[in-house]
Amino acid sequence: MSIAKKVIDFNSFEQNIFRACCAAGCESIRAQLEEWDRELSASRDRSVYRHKGQRKTVLKTIMGEVEYERAVYEQKNEDGTKSFVYLLDQAIGKSGSGFMSGLLSAQIAEAACA
């Protein structure tokens, strides 16, 4: 069918392109986070951080939610107690649960104040 005979719904076309780009962006972020986690795992001090498996989490970004896995480590504290840490979370500055990217937080704040 030629373009002259078909009505173009440009809004739908644009929305589909936007969704595809966001999905590709989320996948790129997931892949990079998991690669950084593997690098941190390989270079960690094994006498301090004992690998205890992988855990899933979600990072909320301007492109959508990014679900990824990262390693959890057990460490012994000075008082003899044990604690669990995520080296990737420390490396990217993530604290707590329900992590939202700084860019998404800024957009929300800007929209709320507008």
Tab-separated table of C-alpha atoms in Angstrom:
chain	number	residue	atom	x	y	z
A	1	MET	CA	0.000	0.000	0.000
A	2	SER	CA	1.413	3.354	-0.954
A	3	ILE	CA	1.715	6.220	1.515
A	4	ALA	CA	-0.627	8.335	-0.614
A	5	LYS	CA	-3.479	5.845	-0.122
A	6	LYS	CA	-3.028	5.358	3.641
A	7	VAL	CA	-3.686	7.832	6.422
A	8	ILE	CA	-0.628	8.016	8.634
A	9	ASP	CA	-1.173	7.959	12.386
A	10	PHE	CA	2.026	9.785	13.252
A	11	ASN	CA	1.241	9.893	16.982
A	12	SER	CA	1.090	6.095	17.151
A	13	PHE	CA	4.240	5.831	15.066
A	14	GLU	CA	6.062	8.244	17.378
A	15	GLN	CA	4.804	6.419	20.490
A	16	ASN	CA	6.011	3.070	19.130
A	17	ILE	CA	9.464	4.498	18.412
A	18	PHE	CA	9.600	6.027	21.905
A	19	ARG	CA	8.651	2.704	23.555
A	20	ALA	CA	11.247	0.821	21.507
A	21	CYS	CA	13.965	3.310	22.452
A	22	CYS	CA	13.024	3.146	26.138
A	23	ALA	CA	13.044	-0.664	26.069
A	24	ALA	CA	16.486	-0.646	24.422
A	25	GLY	CA	17.727	1.868	26.997
A	26	CYS	CA	16.448	-0.241	29.898
A	27	GLU	CA	18.139	-3.324	28.451
A	28	SER	CA	21.427	-1.418	28.059
A	29	ILE	CA	21.260	-0.223	31.667
A	30	ARG	CA	20.507	-3.770	32.909
A	31	ALA	CA	23.422	-5.228	30.956
A	32	GLN	CA	25.847	-2.551	32.206
A	33	LEU	CA	24.780	-2.899	35.854
A	34	GLU	CA	25.205	-6.673	35.716
A	35	GLU	CA	28.624	-6.291	34.035
A	36	TRP	CA	29.769	-3.867	36.753
A	37	ASP	CA	28.533	-6.345	39.370
A	38	ARG	CA	30.616	-9.139	37.794
A	39	GLU	CA	33.679	-6.862	37.788
A	40	LEU	CA	33.147	-5.969	41.449
A	41	SER	CA	32.727	-9.640	42.323
A	42	ALA	CA	35.963	-10.588	40.584
A	43	SER	CA	37.974	-7.813	42.265
A	44	ARG	CA	36.485	-7.990	45.776
A	45	ASP	CA	38.522	-8.889	48.863
A	46	ARG	CA	37.401	-12.491	49.304
A	47	SER	CA	38.612	-12.547	52.902
A	48	VAL	CA	36.135	-9.766	53.743
A	49	TYR	CA	33.182	-10.359	51.404
A	50	ARG	CA	31.707	-13.861	51.182
A	51	HIS	CA	29.480	-14.334	48.118
A	52	LYS	CA	25.968	-15.413	49.172
A	53	GLY	CA	24.194	-15.552	45.820
A	54	GLN	CA	22.294	-13.259	43.491
A	55	ARG	CA	19.225	-11.138	44.282
A	56	LYS	CA	16.857	-9.306	41.951
A	57	THR	CA	16.017	-5.649	42.342
A	58	VAL	CA	14.424	-2.876	40.318
A	59	LEU	CA	15.800	0.539	39.399
A	60	LYS	CA	13.212	3.096	38.316
A	61	THR	CA	14.533	5.282	35.480
A	62	ILE	CA	13.132	7.847	33.063
A	63	MET	CA	12.978	5.040	30.485
A	64	GLY	CA	11.077	2.636	32.716
A	65	GLU	CA	11.800	0.030	35.356
A	66	VAL	CA	15.058	-1.880	35.013
A	67	GLU	CA	15.055	-5.284	36.714
A	68	TYR	CA	18.511	-6.711	37.277
A	69	GLU	CA	20.415	-9.133	39.490
A	70	ARG	CA	23.328	-8.287	41.723
A	71	ALA	CA	25.426	-10.274	44.187
A	72	VAL	CA	24.918	-10.095	47.928
A	73	TYR	CA	27.902	-10.536	50.241
A	74	GLU	CA	28.244	-11.414	53.896
A	75	GLN	CA	30.825	-9.576	55.936
A	76	LYS	CA	31.868	-9.898	59.564
A	77	ASN	CA	31.754	-6.699	61.554
A	78	GLU	CA	34.279	-5.662	64.211
A	79	ASP	CA	31.846	-6.654	66.984
A	80	GLY	CA	31.572	-10.191	65.572
A	81	THR	CA	28.136	-9.752	64.020
A	82	LYS	CA	27.439	-10.392	60.362
A	83	SER	CA	25.941	-7.989	57.872
A	84	PHE	CA	24.976	-8.251	54.232
A	85	VAL	CA	26.050	-5.787	51.561
A	86	TYR	CA	25.649	-5.253	47.838
A	87	LEU	CA	28.919	-3.975	46.389
A	88	LEU	CA	27.150	-2.753	43.260
A	89	ASP	CA	24.722	-0.677	45.333
A	90	GLN	CA	27.652	0.927	47.137
A	91	ALA	CA	29.454	1.593	43.852
A	92	ILE	CA	26.488	3.363	42.221
A	93	GLY	CA	25.396	5.184	45.383
A	94	LYS	CA	22.188	3.229	45.913
A	95	SER	CA	20.868	3.098	49.466
A	96	GLY	CA	17.720	1.470	50.767
A	97	SER	CA	15.025	-0.147	48.686
A	98	GLY	CA	12.870	1.216	45.897
A	99	PHE	CA	15.773	2.946	44.213
A	100	MET	CA	14.941	5.719	41.777
A	101	SER	CA	17.514	7.246	39.451
A	102	GLY	CA	18.596	10.814	40.129
A	103	LEU	CA	17.362	11.928	36.722
A	104	LEU	CA	13.890	10.513	37.366
A	105	SER	CA	13.785	12.146	40.814
A	106	ALA	CA	14.723	15.497	39.279
A	107	GLN	CA	12.008	15.200	36.631
A	108	ILE	CA	9.390	14.374	39.267
A	109	ALA	CA	10.469	17.316	41.428
A	110	GLU	CA	10.429	19.656	38.436
A	111	ALA	CA	6.952	18.514	37.403
A	112	ALA	CA	5.644	18.877	40.960
A	113	CYS	CA	6.976	22.422	41.258
A	114	ALA	CA	5.793	23.573	37.832
